[in-house]
């Protein structure tokens, strides 16, 4: 026996489980039966009360946060799935946002005449004069002056309808701008002339719309040579471009202005006032104006 014990000591010493870091593995597992039984007893006594709490909470949530007919809880909160739907935009939303970003970037790059130190500062006076040619004041005042000086029924008929087209374009564009309230690419405040013409916002471009209305009206009711017709088309296009160069409008604003101008012209042509209606309007508008016979 002593020999076997002496032989077992080197064996125990060489055993890896006898190292200090592995001593916990050799210790017997303590079974705390009494403590386990007490814990189980407390858990058993606590389960009915927890079930009652869960039942009460569920009934309260169903009464307060139950979804309404449109799928939104009554307390105004949103489901997590609805928040995830907002965080994950659709392909349509991504495409629209990308196009708007491209529109803003290109419009800012084309605004070379913004300020007195821009790259297009030398040609800023010419661009500003070209933009002023599409302003509302020159065309309204010029139409009224021509109407006052006209002495033919046909001329007065055309001028009255042109005046109504200009007023329609002015009021429609001003209403859409007030509704959308989109700022320009450089967020510059509107000038005095812009405020007079109710052109305080960017979308749609009022100058572009007015240029299309006037050019289409003149091309449709005046006999012009081919070079003059080409110049009218070119003038309407350059008026819209000049507003982009001055940093007043985005490219999309000018495009929508062109489309709105075509719409206004088509509307005026469809409800064209004849000579008798124009003479009645002239008689109402001016008491000393004797209608032509």
Short mmCIF file of N, CA and C in Angstrom, two decimals, residues 13-154:
data_model
loop_
_atom_site.label_atom_id
_atom_site.label_comp_id
_atom_site.label_asym_id
_atom_site.label_seq_id
_atom_site.Cartn_x
_atom_site.Cartn_y
_atom_site.Cartn_z
N UNK A 13 0.45 14.30 -9.63
CA UNK A 13 1.13 15.58 -9.87
C UNK A 13 1.24 15.88 -11.36
N UNK A 14 1.37 14.81 -12.16
CA UNK A 14 1.45 15.02 -13.60
C UNK A 14 0.09 15.16 -14.27
N UNK A 15 -0.97 14.89 -13.54
CA UNK A 15 -2.31 15.00 -14.13
C UNK A 15 -2.64 16.48 -14.36
N UNK A 16 -3.11 16.79 -15.57
CA UNK A 16 -3.39 18.19 -15.92
C UNK A 16 -4.58 18.76 -15.17
N UNK A 17 -5.48 17.87 -14.73
CA UNK A 17 -6.66 18.35 -14.00
C UNK A 17 -6.33 18.80 -12.59
N UNK A 18 -5.10 18.48 -12.11
CA UNK A 18 -4.71 18.91 -10.76
C UNK A 18 -4.10 20.29 -10.74
N UNK A 19 -4.03 20.95 -11.89
CA UNK A 19 -3.51 22.31 -11.90
C UNK A 19 -4.52 23.27 -11.24
N UNK A 20 -4.02 24.43 -10.73
CA UNK A 20 -4.94 25.34 -10.00
C UNK A 20 -6.10 25.84 -10.85
N UNK A 21 -5.86 26.06 -12.16
CA UNK A 21 -6.94 26.59 -12.97
C UNK A 21 -8.01 25.56 -13.27
N UNK A 22 -7.75 24.28 -13.04
CA UNK A 22 -8.74 23.24 -13.32
C UNK A 22 -9.27 22.59 -12.05
N UNK A 23 -8.97 23.17 -10.88
CA UNK A 23 -9.42 22.57 -9.63
C UNK A 23 -10.93 22.59 -9.51
N UNK A 24 -11.58 23.62 -10.11
CA UNK A 24 -13.03 23.68 -10.00
C UNK A 24 -13.72 22.54 -10.72
N UNK A 25 -13.02 21.92 -11.70
CA UNK A 25 -13.63 20.80 -12.42
C UNK A 25 -13.65 19.52 -11.60
N UNK A 26 -12.71 19.43 -10.63
CA UNK A 26 -12.64 18.22 -9.80
C UNK A 26 -13.56 18.26 -8.60
N UNK A 27 -14.08 19.50 -8.29
CA UNK A 27 -14.94 19.60 -7.12
C UNK A 27 -16.31 19.02 -7.42
N UNK A 28 -16.90 18.34 -6.47
CA UNK A 28 -18.23 17.75 -6.69
C UNK A 28 -19.31 18.82 -6.80
N UNK A 29 -20.32 18.48 -7.57
CA UNK A 29 -21.43 19.42 -7.79
C UNK A 29 -22.29 19.46 -6.54
N UNK A 30 -22.54 20.69 -6.07
CA UNK A 30 -23.36 20.88 -4.88
C UNK A 30 -24.83 20.95 -5.27
N UNK A 31 -25.56 20.11 -4.69
CA UNK A 31 -26.99 20.08 -4.96
C UNK A 31 -27.73 20.74 -3.81
N UNK A 32 -28.21 21.89 -4.04
CA UNK A 32 -28.94 22.62 -3.01
C UNK A 32 -30.41 22.29 -3.17
N UNK A 33 -30.72 21.17 -2.60
CA UNK A 33 -32.10 20.71 -2.74
C UNK A 33 -33.06 21.61 -2.02
N UNK A 34 -32.65 22.00 -0.83
CA UNK A 34 -33.58 22.82 -0.06
C UNK A 34 -33.81 24.18 -0.72
N UNK A 35 -32.67 24.76 -1.19
CA UNK A 35 -32.82 26.07 -1.86
C UNK A 35 -33.61 25.93 -3.14
N UNK A 36 -33.36 24.85 -3.92
CA UNK A 36 -34.10 24.64 -5.15
C UNK A 36 -35.58 24.44 -4.91
N UNK A 37 -35.89 23.67 -3.86
CA UNK A 37 -37.30 23.46 -3.56
C UNK A 37 -37.98 24.76 -3.15
N UNK A 38 -37.26 25.60 -2.38
CA UNK A 38 -37.86 26.87 -1.98
C UNK A 38 -38.08 27.80 -3.16
N UNK A 39 -37.10 27.78 -4.11
CA UNK A 39 -37.24 28.63 -5.30
C UNK A 39 -38.40 28.15 -6.16
N UNK A 40 -38.52 26.84 -6.30
CA UNK A 40 -39.64 26.32 -7.10
C UNK A 40 -40.97 26.64 -6.45
N UNK A 41 -41.01 26.59 -5.10
CA UNK A 41 -42.25 26.90 -4.41
C UNK A 41 -42.63 28.36 -4.61
N UNK A 42 -41.61 29.25 -4.52
CA UNK A 42 -41.91 30.67 -4.72
C UNK A 42 -42.36 30.95 -6.16
N UNK A 43 -41.75 30.24 -7.13
CA UNK A 43 -42.15 30.43 -8.53
C UNK A 43 -43.58 29.97 -8.75
N UNK A 44 -43.93 28.84 -8.10
CA UNK A 44 -45.29 28.33 -8.26
C UNK A 44 -46.31 29.27 -7.68
N UNK A 45 -45.96 29.90 -6.56
CA UNK A 45 -46.91 30.85 -5.95
C UNK A 45 -46.98 32.16 -6.74
N UNK A 46 -45.89 32.47 -7.51
CA UNK A 46 -45.89 33.73 -8.24
C UNK A 46 -46.55 33.63 -9.60
N UNK A 47 -46.68 32.43 -10.15
CA UNK A 47 -47.23 32.27 -11.50
C UNK A 47 -48.67 32.75 -11.64
N UNK A 48 -49.56 32.42 -10.72
CA UNK A 48 -50.94 32.91 -10.91
C UNK A 48 -51.05 34.42 -10.95
N UNK A 49 -50.28 35.12 -10.08
CA UNK A 49 -50.35 36.58 -10.08
C UNK A 49 -49.80 37.17 -11.37
N UNK A 50 -48.69 36.56 -11.90
CA UNK A 50 -48.14 37.05 -13.15
C UNK A 50 -49.11 36.84 -14.31
N UNK A 51 -49.78 35.69 -14.29
CA UNK A 51 -50.75 35.45 -15.35
C UNK A 51 -51.89 36.45 -15.29
N UNK A 52 -52.29 36.78 -14.04
CA UNK A 52 -53.35 37.80 -13.91
C UNK A 52 -52.88 39.15 -14.46
N UNK A 53 -51.60 39.51 -14.16
CA UNK A 53 -51.08 40.79 -14.66
C UNK A 53 -51.02 40.81 -16.18
N UNK A 54 -50.57 39.71 -16.77
CA UNK A 54 -50.49 39.64 -18.22
C UNK A 54 -51.87 39.74 -18.85
N UNK A 55 -52.85 39.07 -18.23
CA UNK A 55 -54.22 39.12 -18.76
C UNK A 55 -54.78 40.54 -18.69
N UNK A 56 -54.54 41.21 -17.56
CA UNK A 56 -55.03 42.58 -17.40
C UNK A 56 -54.35 43.53 -18.38
N UNK A 57 -53.02 43.36 -18.57
CA UNK A 57 -52.30 44.21 -19.50
C UNK A 57 -52.77 44.00 -20.93
N UNK A 58 -53.03 42.75 -21.29
CA UNK A 58 -53.50 42.46 -22.63
C UNK A 58 -54.86 43.05 -22.91
N UNK A 59 -55.75 42.98 -21.92
CA UNK A 59 -57.07 43.57 -22.11
C UNK A 59 -57.00 45.08 -22.21
N UNK A 60 -56.07 45.68 -21.41
CA UNK A 60 -55.94 47.13 -21.48
C UNK A 60 -55.34 47.57 -22.82
N UNK A 61 -54.35 46.83 -23.33
CA UNK A 61 -53.78 47.17 -24.63
C UNK A 61 -54.79 46.99 -25.75
N UNK A 62 -55.60 45.95 -25.64
CA UNK A 62 -56.60 45.72 -26.69
C UNK A 62 -57.68 46.79 -26.69
N UNK A 63 -57.96 47.34 -25.49
CA UNK A 63 -58.99 48.38 -25.41
C UNK A 63 -58.45 49.75 -25.81
N UNK A 64 -57.14 50.04 -25.48
CA UNK A 64 -56.58 51.35 -25.77
C UNK A 64 -55.88 51.40 -27.11
N UNK A 65 -55.12 50.40 -27.47
CA UNK A 65 -54.31 50.46 -28.68
C UNK A 65 -54.81 49.58 -29.79
N UNK A 66 -56.07 49.22 -29.77
CA UNK A 66 -56.60 48.38 -30.82
C UNK A 66 -56.64 49.17 -32.12
N UNK A 67 -56.27 48.55 -33.21
CA UNK A 67 -56.25 49.29 -34.47
C UNK A 67 -57.65 49.64 -34.93
N UNK A 68 -57.74 50.78 -35.57
CA UNK A 68 -59.02 51.24 -36.10
C UNK A 68 -59.24 50.62 -37.47
N UNK A 69 -60.20 51.14 -38.18
CA UNK A 69 -60.55 50.56 -39.47
C UNK A 69 -59.45 50.73 -40.50
N UNK A 70 -58.62 51.80 -40.39
CA UNK A 70 -57.56 52.00 -41.37
C UNK A 70 -56.23 51.43 -40.93
N UNK A 71 -56.20 50.62 -39.85
CA UNK A 71 -54.98 49.95 -39.44
C UNK A 71 -54.10 50.75 -38.52
N UNK A 72 -54.57 51.91 -38.01
CA UNK A 72 -53.79 52.75 -37.11
C UNK A 72 -54.37 52.61 -35.71
N UNK A 73 -53.53 52.40 -34.67
CA UNK A 73 -54.06 52.28 -33.31
C UNK A 73 -54.83 53.51 -32.89
N UNK A 74 -55.77 53.30 -31.94
CA UNK A 74 -56.63 54.41 -31.52
C UNK A 74 -55.87 55.48 -30.77
N UNK A 75 -54.75 55.10 -30.08
CA UNK A 75 -54.02 56.11 -29.32
C UNK A 75 -53.07 56.94 -30.19
N UNK A 76 -53.09 56.73 -31.51
CA UNK A 76 -52.29 57.55 -32.41
C UNK A 76 -50.90 57.01 -32.66
N UNK A 77 -50.48 55.94 -31.95
CA UNK A 77 -49.16 55.37 -32.18
C UNK A 77 -49.15 54.56 -33.47
N UNK A 78 -47.95 54.24 -33.94
CA UNK A 78 -47.79 53.51 -35.18
C UNK A 78 -47.16 52.16 -34.90
N UNK A 79 -47.52 51.20 -35.73
CA UNK A 79 -46.91 49.89 -35.60
C UNK A 79 -45.46 49.93 -36.05
N UNK A 80 -44.61 49.06 -35.52
CA UNK A 80 -43.21 49.02 -35.99
C UNK A 80 -43.10 48.72 -37.48
N UNK A 81 -44.04 47.91 -38.01
CA UNK A 81 -43.98 47.62 -39.44
C UNK A 81 -44.20 48.87 -40.27
N UNK A 82 -45.07 49.78 -39.78
CA UNK A 82 -45.31 51.03 -40.51
C UNK A 82 -44.09 51.93 -40.48
N UNK A 83 -43.37 51.95 -39.36
CA UNK A 83 -42.13 52.71 -39.31
C UNK A 83 -41.10 52.15 -40.26
N UNK A 84 -41.03 50.84 -40.36
CA UNK A 84 -40.09 50.22 -41.30
C UNK A 84 -40.46 50.58 -42.73
N UNK A 85 -41.76 50.66 -43.02
CA UNK A 85 -42.19 51.04 -44.37
C UNK A 85 -41.76 52.47 -44.69
N UNK A 86 -41.78 53.37 -43.69
CA UNK A 86 -41.34 54.73 -43.94
C UNK A 86 -39.83 54.82 -44.09
N UNK A 87 -39.09 53.98 -43.34
CA UNK A 87 -37.65 54.00 -43.44
C UNK A 87 -37.16 53.40 -44.75
N UNK A 88 -37.95 52.57 -45.40
CA UNK A 88 -37.58 51.94 -46.65
C UNK A 88 -38.42 52.56 -47.77
N UNK A 89 -37.94 53.63 -48.43
CA UNK A 89 -38.75 54.28 -49.46
C UNK A 89 -38.89 53.39 -50.68
N UNK A 90 -39.91 53.67 -51.46
CA UNK A 90 -40.17 52.89 -52.65
C UNK A 90 -39.23 53.32 -53.78
N UNK A 91 -39.26 52.55 -54.85
CA UNK A 91 -38.44 52.87 -56.02
C UNK A 91 -38.87 54.19 -56.64
N UNK A 92 -40.17 54.46 -56.59
CA UNK A 92 -40.67 55.72 -57.14
C UNK A 92 -40.14 56.91 -56.37
N UNK A 93 -40.14 56.80 -55.03
CA UNK A 93 -39.62 57.91 -54.22
C UNK A 93 -38.13 58.12 -54.44
N UNK A 94 -37.37 57.03 -54.57
CA UNK A 94 -35.94 57.16 -54.82
C UNK A 94 -35.69 57.82 -56.17
N UNK A 95 -36.47 57.43 -57.18
CA UNK A 95 -36.29 58.00 -58.52
C UNK A 95 -36.61 59.50 -58.53
N UNK A 96 -37.71 59.88 -57.84
CA UNK A 96 -38.08 61.30 -57.81
C UNK A 96 -37.03 62.13 -57.08
N UNK A 97 -36.55 61.62 -55.95
CA UNK A 97 -35.52 62.35 -55.21
C UNK A 97 -34.23 62.46 -56.00
N UNK A 98 -33.88 61.43 -56.74
CA UNK A 98 -32.67 61.49 -57.57
C UNK A 98 -32.81 62.52 -58.68
N UNK A 99 -33.98 62.55 -59.33
CA UNK A 99 -34.20 63.54 -60.39
C UNK A 99 -34.18 64.97 -59.84
N UNK A 100 -34.76 65.15 -58.66
CA UNK A 100 -34.72 66.49 -58.05
C UNK A 100 -33.30 66.91 -57.70
N UNK A 101 -32.51 65.96 -57.22
CA UNK A 101 -31.11 66.28 -56.91
C UNK A 101 -30.33 66.65 -58.17
N UNK A 102 -30.56 65.92 -59.25
CA UNK A 102 -29.89 66.25 -60.52
C UNK A 102 -30.35 67.61 -61.03
N UNK A 103 -31.65 67.90 -60.89
CA UNK A 103 -32.19 69.19 -61.33
C UNK A 103 -31.55 70.34 -60.57
N UNK A 104 -31.44 70.20 -59.26
CA UNK A 104 -30.84 71.27 -58.44
C UNK A 104 -29.36 71.45 -58.78
N UNK A 105 -28.65 70.33 -58.96
CA UNK A 105 -27.22 70.42 -59.26
C UNK A 105 -26.97 71.09 -60.61
N UNK A 106 -27.69 70.69 -61.64
CA UNK A 106 -27.52 71.30 -62.96
C UNK A 106 -27.93 72.77 -62.97
N UNK A 107 -29.00 73.09 -62.25
CA UNK A 107 -29.46 74.49 -62.22
C UNK A 107 -28.44 75.39 -61.53
N UNK A 108 -27.81 74.90 -60.48
CA UNK A 108 -26.79 75.70 -59.80
C UNK A 108 -25.54 75.86 -60.67
N UNK A 109 -25.21 74.84 -61.43
CA UNK A 109 -24.05 74.96 -62.31
C UNK A 109 -24.31 75.92 -63.47
N UNK A 110 -25.56 75.97 -63.94
CA UNK A 110 -25.88 76.86 -65.04
C UNK A 110 -26.10 78.30 -64.60
N UNK A 111 -26.21 78.55 -63.32
CA UNK A 111 -26.42 79.91 -62.83
C UNK A 111 -25.13 80.70 -62.83
N UNK A 112 -24.58 80.95 -64.02
CA UNK A 112 -23.28 81.62 -64.14
C UNK A 112 -23.41 83.14 -64.01
N UNK A 113 -24.62 83.67 -64.11
CA UNK A 113 -24.81 85.11 -64.02
C UNK A 113 -25.34 85.55 -62.66
N UNK A 114 -25.19 84.68 -61.67
CA UNK A 114 -25.64 85.02 -60.32
C UNK A 114 -24.58 85.88 -59.65
N UNK A 115 -24.96 87.04 -59.20
CA UNK A 115 -24.00 87.92 -58.54
C UNK A 115 -23.13 88.69 -59.52
N UNK A 116 -22.39 89.63 -58.96
CA UNK A 116 -21.55 90.50 -59.79
C UNK A 116 -20.17 89.91 -60.05
N UNK A 117 -19.82 88.80 -59.35
CA UNK A 117 -18.50 88.20 -59.51
C UNK A 117 -18.56 86.80 -60.08
N UNK A 118 -19.69 86.42 -60.66
CA UNK A 118 -19.80 85.10 -61.24
C UNK A 118 -19.03 84.98 -62.54
N UNK A 119 -18.88 83.77 -63.05
CA UNK A 119 -18.16 83.60 -64.33
C UNK A 119 -18.86 84.25 -65.51
N UNK A 120 -20.18 84.43 -65.42
CA UNK A 120 -20.92 85.08 -66.50
C UNK A 120 -21.28 86.51 -66.20
N UNK A 121 -20.55 87.17 -65.32
CA UNK A 121 -20.87 88.55 -64.95
C UNK A 121 -20.81 89.52 -66.13
N UNK A 122 -19.87 89.38 -67.09
CA UNK A 122 -19.86 90.34 -68.21
C UNK A 122 -21.12 90.33 -69.06
N UNK A 123 -21.76 89.17 -69.19
CA UNK A 123 -22.97 89.12 -70.01
C UNK A 123 -24.24 89.20 -69.18
N UNK A 124 -24.11 89.53 -67.92
CA UNK A 124 -25.29 89.63 -67.05
C UNK A 124 -26.27 90.70 -67.52
N UNK A 125 -25.83 91.91 -67.95
CA UNK A 125 -26.83 92.91 -68.41
C UNK A 125 -27.64 92.43 -69.61
N UNK A 126 -27.00 91.74 -70.55
CA UNK A 126 -27.74 91.26 -71.73
C UNK A 126 -28.73 90.18 -71.32
N UNK A 127 -28.31 89.28 -70.42
CA UNK A 127 -29.21 88.22 -69.97
C UNK A 127 -30.38 88.81 -69.18
N UNK A 128 -30.10 89.82 -68.35
CA UNK A 128 -31.18 90.46 -67.60
C UNK A 128 -32.16 91.18 -68.52
N UNK A 129 -31.65 91.81 -69.59
CA UNK A 129 -32.55 92.47 -70.54
C UNK A 129 -33.41 91.45 -71.30
N UNK A 130 -32.80 90.31 -71.63
CA UNK A 130 -33.56 89.26 -72.30
C UNK A 130 -34.64 88.70 -71.38
N UNK A 131 -34.32 88.55 -70.10
CA UNK A 131 -35.33 88.08 -69.15
C UNK A 131 -36.43 89.11 -68.96
N UNK A 132 -36.08 90.39 -68.98
CA UNK A 132 -37.10 91.43 -68.81
C UNK A 132 -38.06 91.47 -69.99
N UNK A 133 -37.62 91.01 -71.15
CA UNK A 133 -38.52 91.00 -72.31
C UNK A 133 -39.67 90.00 -72.13
N UNK A 134 -39.53 89.08 -71.19
CA UNK A 134 -40.63 88.17 -70.89
C UNK A 134 -41.39 88.54 -69.63
N UNK A 135 -41.15 89.72 -69.09
CA UNK A 135 -41.85 90.17 -67.88
C UNK A 135 -43.30 90.52 -68.20
N UNK A 136 -44.13 90.53 -67.20
CA UNK A 136 -45.56 90.78 -67.40
C UNK A 136 -45.84 92.25 -67.71
N UNK A 137 -45.11 93.17 -67.07
CA UNK A 137 -45.42 94.59 -67.23
C UNK A 137 -45.29 95.08 -68.67
N UNK A 138 -44.20 94.78 -69.40
CA UNK A 138 -44.13 95.28 -70.78
C UNK A 138 -45.25 94.76 -71.67
N UNK A 139 -45.62 93.50 -71.50
CA UNK A 139 -46.65 92.94 -72.38
C UNK A 139 -48.04 93.43 -72.01
N UNK A 140 -48.33 93.56 -70.73
CA UNK A 140 -49.64 94.08 -70.34
C UNK A 140 -49.79 95.55 -70.76
N UNK A 141 -48.78 96.35 -70.48
CA UNK A 141 -48.86 97.77 -70.86
C UNK A 141 -48.87 97.94 -72.38
N UNK A 142 -48.05 97.14 -73.08
CA UNK A 142 -48.03 97.24 -74.54
C UNK A 142 -49.35 96.82 -75.16
N UNK A 143 -49.98 95.78 -74.62
CA UNK A 143 -51.27 95.34 -75.15
C UNK A 143 -52.35 96.39 -74.91
N UNK A 144 -52.36 96.97 -73.72
CA UNK A 144 -53.34 98.03 -73.44
C UNK A 144 -53.12 99.24 -74.33
N UNK A 145 -51.86 99.60 -74.57
CA UNK A 145 -51.58 100.75 -75.44
C UNK A 145 -52.02 100.48 -76.88
N UNK A 146 -51.72 99.29 -77.39
CA UNK A 146 -52.15 98.93 -78.75
C UNK A 146 -53.67 98.86 -78.86
N UNK A 147 -54.31 98.39 -77.78
CA UNK A 147 -55.77 98.33 -77.79
C UNK A 147 -56.38 99.71 -77.80
N UNK A 148 -55.74 100.63 -77.11
CA UNK A 148 -56.23 102.01 -77.10
C UNK A 148 -56.07 102.67 -78.47
N UNK A 149 -54.99 102.36 -79.15
CA UNK A 149 -54.72 102.98 -80.45
C UNK A 149 -55.38 102.25 -81.61
N UNK A 150 -55.89 101.04 -81.39
CA UNK A 150 -56.47 100.28 -82.48
C UNK A 150 -57.83 100.86 -82.87
N UNK A 151 -58.11 100.86 -84.17
CA UNK A 151 -59.38 101.38 -84.66
C UNK A 151 -60.09 100.39 -85.58
N UNK A 152 -59.73 99.14 -85.52
CA UNK A 152 -60.39 98.11 -86.33
C UNK A 152 -60.97 97.05 -85.41
N UNK A 153 -62.06 96.46 -85.89
CA UNK A 153 -62.71 95.40 -85.11
C UNK A 153 -61.82 94.16 -84.98
N UNK A 154 -61.16 93.80 -86.07
CA UNK A 154 -60.32 92.61 -86.05
C UNK A 154 -59.12 92.80 -85.11
#
